[in-house]
Coordinates of N, CA and C and ligand atoms in Angstrom, one line a residue:
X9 N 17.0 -10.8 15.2 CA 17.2 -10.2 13.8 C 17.7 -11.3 12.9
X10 N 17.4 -11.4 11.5 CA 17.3 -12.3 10.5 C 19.3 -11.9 10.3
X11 N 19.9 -13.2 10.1 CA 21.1 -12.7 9.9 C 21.7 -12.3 8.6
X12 N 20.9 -13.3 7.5 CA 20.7 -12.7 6.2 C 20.5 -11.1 6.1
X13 N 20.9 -10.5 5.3 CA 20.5 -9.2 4.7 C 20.0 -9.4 3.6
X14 N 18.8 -8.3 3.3 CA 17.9 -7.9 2.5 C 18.5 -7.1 1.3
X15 N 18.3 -8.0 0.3 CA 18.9 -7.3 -0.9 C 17.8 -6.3 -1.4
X16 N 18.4 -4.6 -1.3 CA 17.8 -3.5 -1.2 C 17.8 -2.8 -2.7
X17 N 17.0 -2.7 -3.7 CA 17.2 -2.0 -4.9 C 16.3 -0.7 -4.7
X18 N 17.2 0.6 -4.3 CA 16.3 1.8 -4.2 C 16.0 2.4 -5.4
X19 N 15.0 3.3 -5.5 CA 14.7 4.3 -6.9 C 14.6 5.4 -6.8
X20 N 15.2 6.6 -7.3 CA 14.9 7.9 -7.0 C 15.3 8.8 -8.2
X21 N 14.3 10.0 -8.2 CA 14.3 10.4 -9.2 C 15.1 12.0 -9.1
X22 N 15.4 11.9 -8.1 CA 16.3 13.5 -7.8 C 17.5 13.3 -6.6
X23 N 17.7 14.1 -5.6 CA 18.8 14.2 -4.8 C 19.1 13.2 -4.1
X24 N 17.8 12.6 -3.3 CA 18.0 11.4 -2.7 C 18.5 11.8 -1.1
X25 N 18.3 12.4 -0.9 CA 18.6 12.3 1.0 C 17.8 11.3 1.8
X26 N 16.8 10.4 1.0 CA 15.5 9.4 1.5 C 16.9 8.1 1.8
X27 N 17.3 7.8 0.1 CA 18.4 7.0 -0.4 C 19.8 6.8 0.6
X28 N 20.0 8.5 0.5 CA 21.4 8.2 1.5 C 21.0 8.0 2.9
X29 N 19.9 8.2 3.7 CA 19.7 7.9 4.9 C 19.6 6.5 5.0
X30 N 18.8 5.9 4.1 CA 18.8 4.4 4.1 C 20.3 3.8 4.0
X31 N 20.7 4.5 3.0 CA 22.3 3.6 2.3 C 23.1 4.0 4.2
X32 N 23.6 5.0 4.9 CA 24.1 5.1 6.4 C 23.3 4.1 7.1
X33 N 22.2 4.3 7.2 CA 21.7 3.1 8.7 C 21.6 1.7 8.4
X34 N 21.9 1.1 7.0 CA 22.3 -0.3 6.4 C 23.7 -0.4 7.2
X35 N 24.7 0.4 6.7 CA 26.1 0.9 7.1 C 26.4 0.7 8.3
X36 N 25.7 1.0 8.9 CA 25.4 1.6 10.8 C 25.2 0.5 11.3
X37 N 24.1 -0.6 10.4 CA 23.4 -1.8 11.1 C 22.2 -1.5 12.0
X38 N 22.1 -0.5 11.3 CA 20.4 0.2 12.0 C 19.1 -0.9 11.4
X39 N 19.2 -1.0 9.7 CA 18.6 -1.7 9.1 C 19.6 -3.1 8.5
X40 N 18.6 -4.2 8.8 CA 19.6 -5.7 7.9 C 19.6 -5.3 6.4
X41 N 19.8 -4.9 5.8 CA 19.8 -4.6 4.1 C 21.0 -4.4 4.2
X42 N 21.1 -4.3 2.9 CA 22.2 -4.0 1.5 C 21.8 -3.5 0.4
X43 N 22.0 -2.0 0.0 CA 21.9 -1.8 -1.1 C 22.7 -2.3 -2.3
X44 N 21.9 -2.8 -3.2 CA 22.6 -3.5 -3.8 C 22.2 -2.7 -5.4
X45 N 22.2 -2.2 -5.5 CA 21.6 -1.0 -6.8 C 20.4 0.3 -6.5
X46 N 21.2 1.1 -7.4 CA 20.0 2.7 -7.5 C 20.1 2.8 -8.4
X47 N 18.6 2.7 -8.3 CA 18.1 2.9 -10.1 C 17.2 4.8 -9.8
X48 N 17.5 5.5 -11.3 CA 16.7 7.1 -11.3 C 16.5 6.7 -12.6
X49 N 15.3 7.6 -12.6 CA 14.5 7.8 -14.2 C 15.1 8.9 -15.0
X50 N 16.0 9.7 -14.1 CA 17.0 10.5 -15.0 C 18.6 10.4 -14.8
X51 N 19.2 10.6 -15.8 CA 20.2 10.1 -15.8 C 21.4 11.2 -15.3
X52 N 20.6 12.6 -14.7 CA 21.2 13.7 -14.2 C 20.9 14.1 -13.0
X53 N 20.1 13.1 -12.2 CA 20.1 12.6 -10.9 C 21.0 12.9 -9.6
X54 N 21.3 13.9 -9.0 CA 22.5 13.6 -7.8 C 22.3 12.6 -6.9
X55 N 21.1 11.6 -7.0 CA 21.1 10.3 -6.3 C 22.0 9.3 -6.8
X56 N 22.3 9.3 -8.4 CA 23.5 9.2 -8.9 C 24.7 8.6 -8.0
X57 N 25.0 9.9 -8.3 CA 26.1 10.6 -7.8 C 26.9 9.9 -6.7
X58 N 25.8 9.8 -6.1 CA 25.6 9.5 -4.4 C 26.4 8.0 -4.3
X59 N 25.3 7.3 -5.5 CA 25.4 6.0 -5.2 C 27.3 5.5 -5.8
X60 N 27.8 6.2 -6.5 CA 29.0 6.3 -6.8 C 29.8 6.6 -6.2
X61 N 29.6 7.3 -4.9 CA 30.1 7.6 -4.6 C 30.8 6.7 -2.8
X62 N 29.3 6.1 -2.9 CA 29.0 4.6 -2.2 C 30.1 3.7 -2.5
X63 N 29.6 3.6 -3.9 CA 30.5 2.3 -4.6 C 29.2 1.6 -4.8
X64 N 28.1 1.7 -4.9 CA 27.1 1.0 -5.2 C 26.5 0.8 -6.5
X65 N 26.4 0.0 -7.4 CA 25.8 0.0 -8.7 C 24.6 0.7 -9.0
X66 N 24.7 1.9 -10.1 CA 24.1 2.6 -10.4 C 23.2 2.4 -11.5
X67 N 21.8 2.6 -12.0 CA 21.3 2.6 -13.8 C 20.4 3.7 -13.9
X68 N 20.3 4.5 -15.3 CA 19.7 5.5 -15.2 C 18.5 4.6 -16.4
X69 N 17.4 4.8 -16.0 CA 16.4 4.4 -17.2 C 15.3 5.7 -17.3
X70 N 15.9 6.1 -18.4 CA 15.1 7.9 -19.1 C 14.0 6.9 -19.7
X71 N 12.6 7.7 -18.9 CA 11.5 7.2 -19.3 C 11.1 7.3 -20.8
X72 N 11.8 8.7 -21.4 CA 11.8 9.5 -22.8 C 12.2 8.3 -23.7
X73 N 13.2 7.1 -23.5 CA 13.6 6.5 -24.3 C 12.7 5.6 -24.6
X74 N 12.1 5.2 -24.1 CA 10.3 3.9 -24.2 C 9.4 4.5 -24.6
X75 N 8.4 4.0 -25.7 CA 7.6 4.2 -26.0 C 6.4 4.5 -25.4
X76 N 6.7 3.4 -24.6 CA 4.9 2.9 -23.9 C 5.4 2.6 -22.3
X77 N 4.3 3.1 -21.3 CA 4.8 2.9 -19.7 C 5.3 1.1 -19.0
X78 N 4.7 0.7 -20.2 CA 4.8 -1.2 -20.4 C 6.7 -1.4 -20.6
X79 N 6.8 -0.6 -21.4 CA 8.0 -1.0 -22.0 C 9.6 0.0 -20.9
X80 N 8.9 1.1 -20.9 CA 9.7 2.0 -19.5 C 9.8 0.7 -18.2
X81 N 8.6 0.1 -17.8 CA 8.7 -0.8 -16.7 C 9.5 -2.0 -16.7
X82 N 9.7 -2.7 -17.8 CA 9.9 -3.7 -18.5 C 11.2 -3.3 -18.7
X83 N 11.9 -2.2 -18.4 CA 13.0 -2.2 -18.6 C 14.0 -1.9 -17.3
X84 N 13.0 -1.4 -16.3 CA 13.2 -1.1 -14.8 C 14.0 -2.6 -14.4
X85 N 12.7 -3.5 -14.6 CA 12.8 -4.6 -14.2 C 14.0 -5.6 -14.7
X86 N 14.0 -5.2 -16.0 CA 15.9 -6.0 -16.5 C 16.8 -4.9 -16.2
X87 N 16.7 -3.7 -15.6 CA 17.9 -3.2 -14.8 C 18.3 -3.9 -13.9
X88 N 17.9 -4.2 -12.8 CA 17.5 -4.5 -11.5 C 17.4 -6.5 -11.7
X89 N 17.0 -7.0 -12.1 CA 17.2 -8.4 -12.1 C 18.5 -9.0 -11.9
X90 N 19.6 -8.4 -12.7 CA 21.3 -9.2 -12.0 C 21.5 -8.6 -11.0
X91 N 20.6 -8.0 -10.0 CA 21.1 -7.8 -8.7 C 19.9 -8.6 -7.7
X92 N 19.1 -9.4 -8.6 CA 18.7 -9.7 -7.5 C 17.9 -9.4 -5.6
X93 N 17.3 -8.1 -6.2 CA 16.7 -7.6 -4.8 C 15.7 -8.5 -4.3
X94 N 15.4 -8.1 -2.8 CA 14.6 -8.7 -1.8 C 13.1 -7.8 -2.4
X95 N 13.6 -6.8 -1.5 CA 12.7 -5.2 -1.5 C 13.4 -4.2 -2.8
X96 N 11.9 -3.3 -3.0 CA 12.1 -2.2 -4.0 C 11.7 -1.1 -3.2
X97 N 12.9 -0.1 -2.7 CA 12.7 1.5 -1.9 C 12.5 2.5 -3.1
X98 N 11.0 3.0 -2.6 CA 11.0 4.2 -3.7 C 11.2 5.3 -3.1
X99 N 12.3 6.1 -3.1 CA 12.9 7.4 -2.1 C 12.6 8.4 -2.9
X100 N 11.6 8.8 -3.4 CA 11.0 10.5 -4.2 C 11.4 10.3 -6.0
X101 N 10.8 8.4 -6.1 CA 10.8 8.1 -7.2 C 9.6 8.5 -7.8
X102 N 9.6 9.8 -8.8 CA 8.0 10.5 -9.6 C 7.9 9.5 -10.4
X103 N 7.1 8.6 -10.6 CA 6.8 7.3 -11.3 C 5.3 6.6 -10.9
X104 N 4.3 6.6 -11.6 CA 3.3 5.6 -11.0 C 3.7 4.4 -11.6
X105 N 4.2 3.6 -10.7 CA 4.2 2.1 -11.5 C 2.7 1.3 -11.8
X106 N 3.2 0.6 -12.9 CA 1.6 -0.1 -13.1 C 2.0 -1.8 -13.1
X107 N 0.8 -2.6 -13.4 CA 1.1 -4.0 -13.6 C 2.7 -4.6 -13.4
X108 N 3.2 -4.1 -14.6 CA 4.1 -4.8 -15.2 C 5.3 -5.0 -14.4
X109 N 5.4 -3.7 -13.6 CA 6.5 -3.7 -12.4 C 5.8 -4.3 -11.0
X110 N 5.0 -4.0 -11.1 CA 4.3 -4.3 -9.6 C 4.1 -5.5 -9.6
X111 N 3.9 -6.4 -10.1 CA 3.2 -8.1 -10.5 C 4.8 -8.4 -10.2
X112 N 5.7 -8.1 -10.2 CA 7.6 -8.6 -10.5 C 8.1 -9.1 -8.9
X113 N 7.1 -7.6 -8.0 CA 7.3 -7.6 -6.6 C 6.3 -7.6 -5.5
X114 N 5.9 -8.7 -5.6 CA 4.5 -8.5 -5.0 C 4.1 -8.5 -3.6
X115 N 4.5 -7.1 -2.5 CA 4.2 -6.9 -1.4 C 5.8 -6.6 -1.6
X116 N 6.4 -6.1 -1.9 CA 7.8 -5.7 -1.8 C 8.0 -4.8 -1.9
X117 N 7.4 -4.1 -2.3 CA 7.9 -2.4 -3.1 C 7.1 -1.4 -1.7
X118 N 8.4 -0.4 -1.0 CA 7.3 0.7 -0.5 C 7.5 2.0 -1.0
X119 N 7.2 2.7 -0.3 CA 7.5 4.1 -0.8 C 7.4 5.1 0.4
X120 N 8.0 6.5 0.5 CA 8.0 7.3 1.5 C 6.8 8.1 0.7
X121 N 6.2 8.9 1.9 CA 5.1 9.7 1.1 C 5.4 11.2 2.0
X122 N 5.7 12.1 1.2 CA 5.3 13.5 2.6 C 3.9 14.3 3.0
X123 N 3.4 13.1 3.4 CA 2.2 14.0 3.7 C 1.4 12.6 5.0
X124 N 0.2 13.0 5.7 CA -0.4 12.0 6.1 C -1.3 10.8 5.6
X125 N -1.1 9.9 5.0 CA -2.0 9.2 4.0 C -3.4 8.9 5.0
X126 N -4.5 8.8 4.1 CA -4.8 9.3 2.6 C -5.0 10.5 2.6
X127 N -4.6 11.5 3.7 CA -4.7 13.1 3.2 C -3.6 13.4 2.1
X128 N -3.7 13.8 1.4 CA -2.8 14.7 0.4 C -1.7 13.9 -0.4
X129 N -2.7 12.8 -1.5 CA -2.0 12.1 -1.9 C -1.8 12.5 -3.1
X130 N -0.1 11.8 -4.0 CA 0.1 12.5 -4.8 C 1.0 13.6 -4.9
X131 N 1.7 14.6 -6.1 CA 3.0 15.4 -5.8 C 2.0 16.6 -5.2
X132 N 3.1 17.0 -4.7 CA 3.3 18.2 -4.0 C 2.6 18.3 -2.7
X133 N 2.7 17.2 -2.0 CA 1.8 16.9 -0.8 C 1.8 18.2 0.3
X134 N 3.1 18.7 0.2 CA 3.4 19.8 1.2 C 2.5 20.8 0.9
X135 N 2.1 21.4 -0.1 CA 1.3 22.4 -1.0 C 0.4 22.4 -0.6
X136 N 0.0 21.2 -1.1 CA -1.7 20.6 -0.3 C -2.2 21.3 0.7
X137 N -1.1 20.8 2.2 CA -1.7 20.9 3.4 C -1.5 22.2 3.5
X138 N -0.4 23.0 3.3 CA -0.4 24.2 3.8 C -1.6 24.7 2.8
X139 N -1.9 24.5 1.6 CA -3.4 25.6 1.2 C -4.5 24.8 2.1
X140 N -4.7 23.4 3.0 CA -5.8 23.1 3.4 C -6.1 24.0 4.5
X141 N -4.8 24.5 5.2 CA -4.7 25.0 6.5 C -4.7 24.2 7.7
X142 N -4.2 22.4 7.2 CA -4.4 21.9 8.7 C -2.8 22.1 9.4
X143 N -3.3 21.4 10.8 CA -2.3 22.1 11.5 C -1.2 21.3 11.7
X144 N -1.3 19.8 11.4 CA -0.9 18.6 11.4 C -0.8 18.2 10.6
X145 N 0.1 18.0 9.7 CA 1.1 17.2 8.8 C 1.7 16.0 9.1
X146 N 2.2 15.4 8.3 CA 3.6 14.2 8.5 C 4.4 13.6 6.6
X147 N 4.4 12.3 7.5 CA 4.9 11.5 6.6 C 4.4 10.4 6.6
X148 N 4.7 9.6 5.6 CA 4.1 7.7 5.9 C 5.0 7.2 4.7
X149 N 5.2 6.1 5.7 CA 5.5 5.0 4.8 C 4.5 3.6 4.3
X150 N 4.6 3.7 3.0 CA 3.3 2.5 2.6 C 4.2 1.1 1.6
X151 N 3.3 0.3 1.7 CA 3.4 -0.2 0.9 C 2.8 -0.4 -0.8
X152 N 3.2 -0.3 -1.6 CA 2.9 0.5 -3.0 C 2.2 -0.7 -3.9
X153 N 0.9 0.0 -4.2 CA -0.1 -1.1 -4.8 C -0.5 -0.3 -6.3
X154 N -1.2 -1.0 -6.5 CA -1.9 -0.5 -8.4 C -2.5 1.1 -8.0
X155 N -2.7 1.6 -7.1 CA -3.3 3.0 -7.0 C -1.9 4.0 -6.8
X156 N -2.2 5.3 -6.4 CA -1.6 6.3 -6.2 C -1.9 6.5 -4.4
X157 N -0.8 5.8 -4.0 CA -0.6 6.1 -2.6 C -1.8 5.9 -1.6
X158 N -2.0 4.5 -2.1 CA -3.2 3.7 -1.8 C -2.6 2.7 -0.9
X159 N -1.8 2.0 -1.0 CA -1.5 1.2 -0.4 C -1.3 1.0 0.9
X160 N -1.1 -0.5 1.5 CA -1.1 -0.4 3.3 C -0.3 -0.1 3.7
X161 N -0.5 0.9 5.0 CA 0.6 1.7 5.3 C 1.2 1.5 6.6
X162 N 2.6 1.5 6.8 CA 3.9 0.6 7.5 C 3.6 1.7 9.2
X163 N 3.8 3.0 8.7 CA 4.3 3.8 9.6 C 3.9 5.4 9.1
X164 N 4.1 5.8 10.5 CA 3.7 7.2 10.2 C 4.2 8.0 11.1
X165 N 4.8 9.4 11.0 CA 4.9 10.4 12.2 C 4.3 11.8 11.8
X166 N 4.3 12.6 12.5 CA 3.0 14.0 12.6 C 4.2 14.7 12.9
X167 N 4.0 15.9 12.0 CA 5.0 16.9 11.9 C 3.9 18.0 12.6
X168 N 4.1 19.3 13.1 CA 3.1 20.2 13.3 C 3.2 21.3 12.0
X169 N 2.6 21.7 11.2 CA 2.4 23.0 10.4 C 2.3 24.3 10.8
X170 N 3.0 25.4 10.7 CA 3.1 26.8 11.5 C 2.2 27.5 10.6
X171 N 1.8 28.6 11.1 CA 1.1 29.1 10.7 C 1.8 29.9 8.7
X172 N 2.6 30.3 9.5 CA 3.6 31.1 8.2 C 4.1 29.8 7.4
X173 N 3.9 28.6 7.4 CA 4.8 27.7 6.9 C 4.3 28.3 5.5
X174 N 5.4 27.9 4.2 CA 5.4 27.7 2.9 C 5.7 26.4 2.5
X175 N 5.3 25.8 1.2 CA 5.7 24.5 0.7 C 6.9 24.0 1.4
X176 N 8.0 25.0 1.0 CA 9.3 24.5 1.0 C 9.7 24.3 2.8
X177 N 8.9 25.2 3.6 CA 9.9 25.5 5.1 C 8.5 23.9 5.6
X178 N 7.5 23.6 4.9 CA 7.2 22.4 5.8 C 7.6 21.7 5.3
X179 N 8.2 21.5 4.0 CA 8.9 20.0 3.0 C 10.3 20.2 4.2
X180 N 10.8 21.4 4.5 CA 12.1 21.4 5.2 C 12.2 20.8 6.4
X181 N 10.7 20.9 7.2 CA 10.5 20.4 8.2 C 10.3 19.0 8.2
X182 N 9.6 18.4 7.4 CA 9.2 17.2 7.3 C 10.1 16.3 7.0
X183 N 11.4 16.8 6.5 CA 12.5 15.4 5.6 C 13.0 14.7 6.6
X184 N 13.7 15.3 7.6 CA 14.7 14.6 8.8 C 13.4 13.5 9.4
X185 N 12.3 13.7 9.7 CA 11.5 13.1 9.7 C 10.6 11.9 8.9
X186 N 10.9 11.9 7.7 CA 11.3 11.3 6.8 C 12.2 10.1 6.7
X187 N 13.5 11.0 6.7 CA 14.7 9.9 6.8 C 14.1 8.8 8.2
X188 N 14.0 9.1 9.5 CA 14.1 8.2 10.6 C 12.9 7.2 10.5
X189 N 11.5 8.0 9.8 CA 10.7 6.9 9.4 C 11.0 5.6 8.7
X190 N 11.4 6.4 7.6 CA 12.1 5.4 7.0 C 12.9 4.2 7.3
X191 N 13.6 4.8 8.2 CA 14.7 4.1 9.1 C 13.9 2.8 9.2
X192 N 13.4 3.7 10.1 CA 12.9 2.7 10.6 C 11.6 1.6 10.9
X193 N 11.2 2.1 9.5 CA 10.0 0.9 8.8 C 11.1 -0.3 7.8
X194 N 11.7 0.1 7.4 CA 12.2 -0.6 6.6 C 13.2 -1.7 7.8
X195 N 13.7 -1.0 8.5 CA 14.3 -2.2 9.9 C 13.2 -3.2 9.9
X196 N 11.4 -3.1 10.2 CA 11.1 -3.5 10.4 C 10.9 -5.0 9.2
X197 N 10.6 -4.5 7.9 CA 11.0 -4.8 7.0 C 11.9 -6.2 6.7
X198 N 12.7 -5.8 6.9 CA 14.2 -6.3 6.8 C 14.6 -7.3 7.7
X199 N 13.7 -6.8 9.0 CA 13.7 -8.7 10.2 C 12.2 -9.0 9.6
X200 N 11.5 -9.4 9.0 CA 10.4 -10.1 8.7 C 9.5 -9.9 9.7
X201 N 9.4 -8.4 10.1 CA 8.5 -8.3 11.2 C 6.9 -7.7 11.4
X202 N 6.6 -7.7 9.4 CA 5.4 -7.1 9.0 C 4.9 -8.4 8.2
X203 N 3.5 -8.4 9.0 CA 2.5 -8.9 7.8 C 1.2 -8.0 7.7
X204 N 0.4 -8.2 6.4 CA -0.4 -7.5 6.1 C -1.5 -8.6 6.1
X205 N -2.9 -7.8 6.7 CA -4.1 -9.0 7.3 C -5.1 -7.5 6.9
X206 N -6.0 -8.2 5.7 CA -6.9 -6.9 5.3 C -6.6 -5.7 4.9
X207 N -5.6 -5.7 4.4 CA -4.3 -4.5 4.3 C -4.1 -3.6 4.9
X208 N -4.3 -4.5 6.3 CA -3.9 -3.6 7.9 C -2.4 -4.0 8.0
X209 N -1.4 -3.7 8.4 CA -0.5 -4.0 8.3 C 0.4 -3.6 10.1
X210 N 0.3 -5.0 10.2 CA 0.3 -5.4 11.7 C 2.1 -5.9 11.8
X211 N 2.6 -5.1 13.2 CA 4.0 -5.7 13.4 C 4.3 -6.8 14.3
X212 N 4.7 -8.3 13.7 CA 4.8 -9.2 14.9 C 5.4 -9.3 15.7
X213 N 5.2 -9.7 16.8 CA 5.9 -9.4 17.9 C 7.1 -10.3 18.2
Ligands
LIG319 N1 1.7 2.3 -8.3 C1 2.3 3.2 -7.5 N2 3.4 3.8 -8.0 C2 4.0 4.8 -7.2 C3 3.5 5.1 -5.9 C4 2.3 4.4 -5.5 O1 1.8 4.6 -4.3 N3 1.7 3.5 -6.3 N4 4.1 6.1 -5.1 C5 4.8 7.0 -5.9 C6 5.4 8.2 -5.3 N5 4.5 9.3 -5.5 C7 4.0 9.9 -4.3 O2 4.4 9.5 -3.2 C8 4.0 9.8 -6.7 C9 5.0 9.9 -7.7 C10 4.6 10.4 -9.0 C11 3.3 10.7 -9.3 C12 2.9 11.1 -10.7 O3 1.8 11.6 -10.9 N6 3.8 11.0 -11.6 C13 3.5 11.3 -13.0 C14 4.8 11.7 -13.8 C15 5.4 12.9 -13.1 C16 6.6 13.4 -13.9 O4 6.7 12.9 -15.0 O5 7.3 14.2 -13.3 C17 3.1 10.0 -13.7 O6 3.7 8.9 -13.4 O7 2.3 10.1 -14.6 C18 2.3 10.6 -8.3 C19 2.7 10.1 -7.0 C20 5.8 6.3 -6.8 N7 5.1 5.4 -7.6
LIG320 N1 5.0 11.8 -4.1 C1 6.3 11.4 -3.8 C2 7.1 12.5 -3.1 O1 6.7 13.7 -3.0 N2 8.2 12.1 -2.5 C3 9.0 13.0 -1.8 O2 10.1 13.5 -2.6 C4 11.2 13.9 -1.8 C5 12.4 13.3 -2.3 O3 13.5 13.8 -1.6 P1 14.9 13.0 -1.5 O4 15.3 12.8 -3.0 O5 15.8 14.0 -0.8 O6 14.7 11.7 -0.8 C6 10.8 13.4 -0.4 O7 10.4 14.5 0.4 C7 9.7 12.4 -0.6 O8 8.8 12.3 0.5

């Protein structure tokens, strides 16, 4: 394991239990990182909260305040510069980033997805499957490129879908699930143990 830690700047746009799973197993020494800032696009956020409660440097950037998605990004990115991150965690940050943020971090940035990529990309992934009727669900973790949950992807685990499921009882199902992926892509992460070849994204040994 790299002895350095990974300077970690997460983003999230609501409660954050993605966030606080990450911020415990940094803690724990599950993953080499450091959060070192949480940035939300609203400033009424209980990811917030969280991070305050951490002790970790917090910024809210209201998208409402920018004119243009150039100028919202542009301002992401001078939040986040006096800290210096490695990686950029997007933990149920509703945001398509474009150019201006993504060019800053180039193979840095991932994201949690709740659903199996490329099945049911995009919000409300849980919605999706349960109107598609399959029976197999999950989660993934990707790496975040110019598309909408396009990018190469780190990891994955398969939840099963019940017959009666609703949005909410397979999003309920799928989080804890979630958090450990996470876990544990980003561990990988964090020892320099992912490279990307064809945007297969292969773990070295
Ligand atoms: N360039 C990328 N940006 C983001 C990605 C990505 O893969 N590439 N992942 C998303 C997370 N996400 C799904 O996992 C997602 C989030 C938000 C949206 C979306 O359509 N957002 C709307 C605004 C919604 C709102 O205002 O509430 C938008 O940005 O126009 C789609 C997918 C994070 N970013
Ligand atoms: N398209 C992105 C998306 O749907 N992300 C999802 O938002 C939730 C955030 O929960 P959290 O704030 O408790 O981590 C998570 O389920 C995450 O997968």
């Amino acid at each position: 394991m790299n002895s350095v830690r990974k300077r970690i700047a997460i983003f999230a746009s609501g409660r954050g239990s993605n966030a606080e799973a990450l911020y415990q197993a940094m803690q724990a020494g599950e993953v080499n990182g450091e959060v070192v800032v949480v940035v939300s696009d609203y400033s009424t956020a209980a990811v917030l909260a969280k991070a305050q409660a951490w002790g970790v440097p917090s910024v809210a950037v209201e998208r409402k305040a920018y004119g243009s998605k150039e100028d919202f990004e542009q301002a992401l990115l001078d939040a986040i510069a006096p800290y210096t991150p490695d990686v950029v965690v997007l933990a149920g940050f509703m945001r398509l980033l474009g150019p201006t943020f993504i060019n800053a971090y180039p193979n840095k940035i991932v994201n949690i997805h709740p659903a199996l990529l490329p099945s049911f990309p995009g919000l409300h992934a849980q919605r999706q499957a349960v109107e598609a009727g399959v029976k197999v669900s999950g989660c993934t973790v990707h790496f975040v490129d110019y598309g909408m949950d396009s990018g190469p992807i780190i990891m994955q685990t398969a939840v099963p879908v019940m017959a009666d499921d609703t949005e909410d009882s397979l999003a309920a199902r799928i989080l804890p699930h979630e958090h450990t992926t996470y876990k544990r892509a980003l561990a990988l992460l964090c020892d320099d143990k992912l490279e990307i070849i064809n945007r297969i994204v292969h773990v070295k040994p």
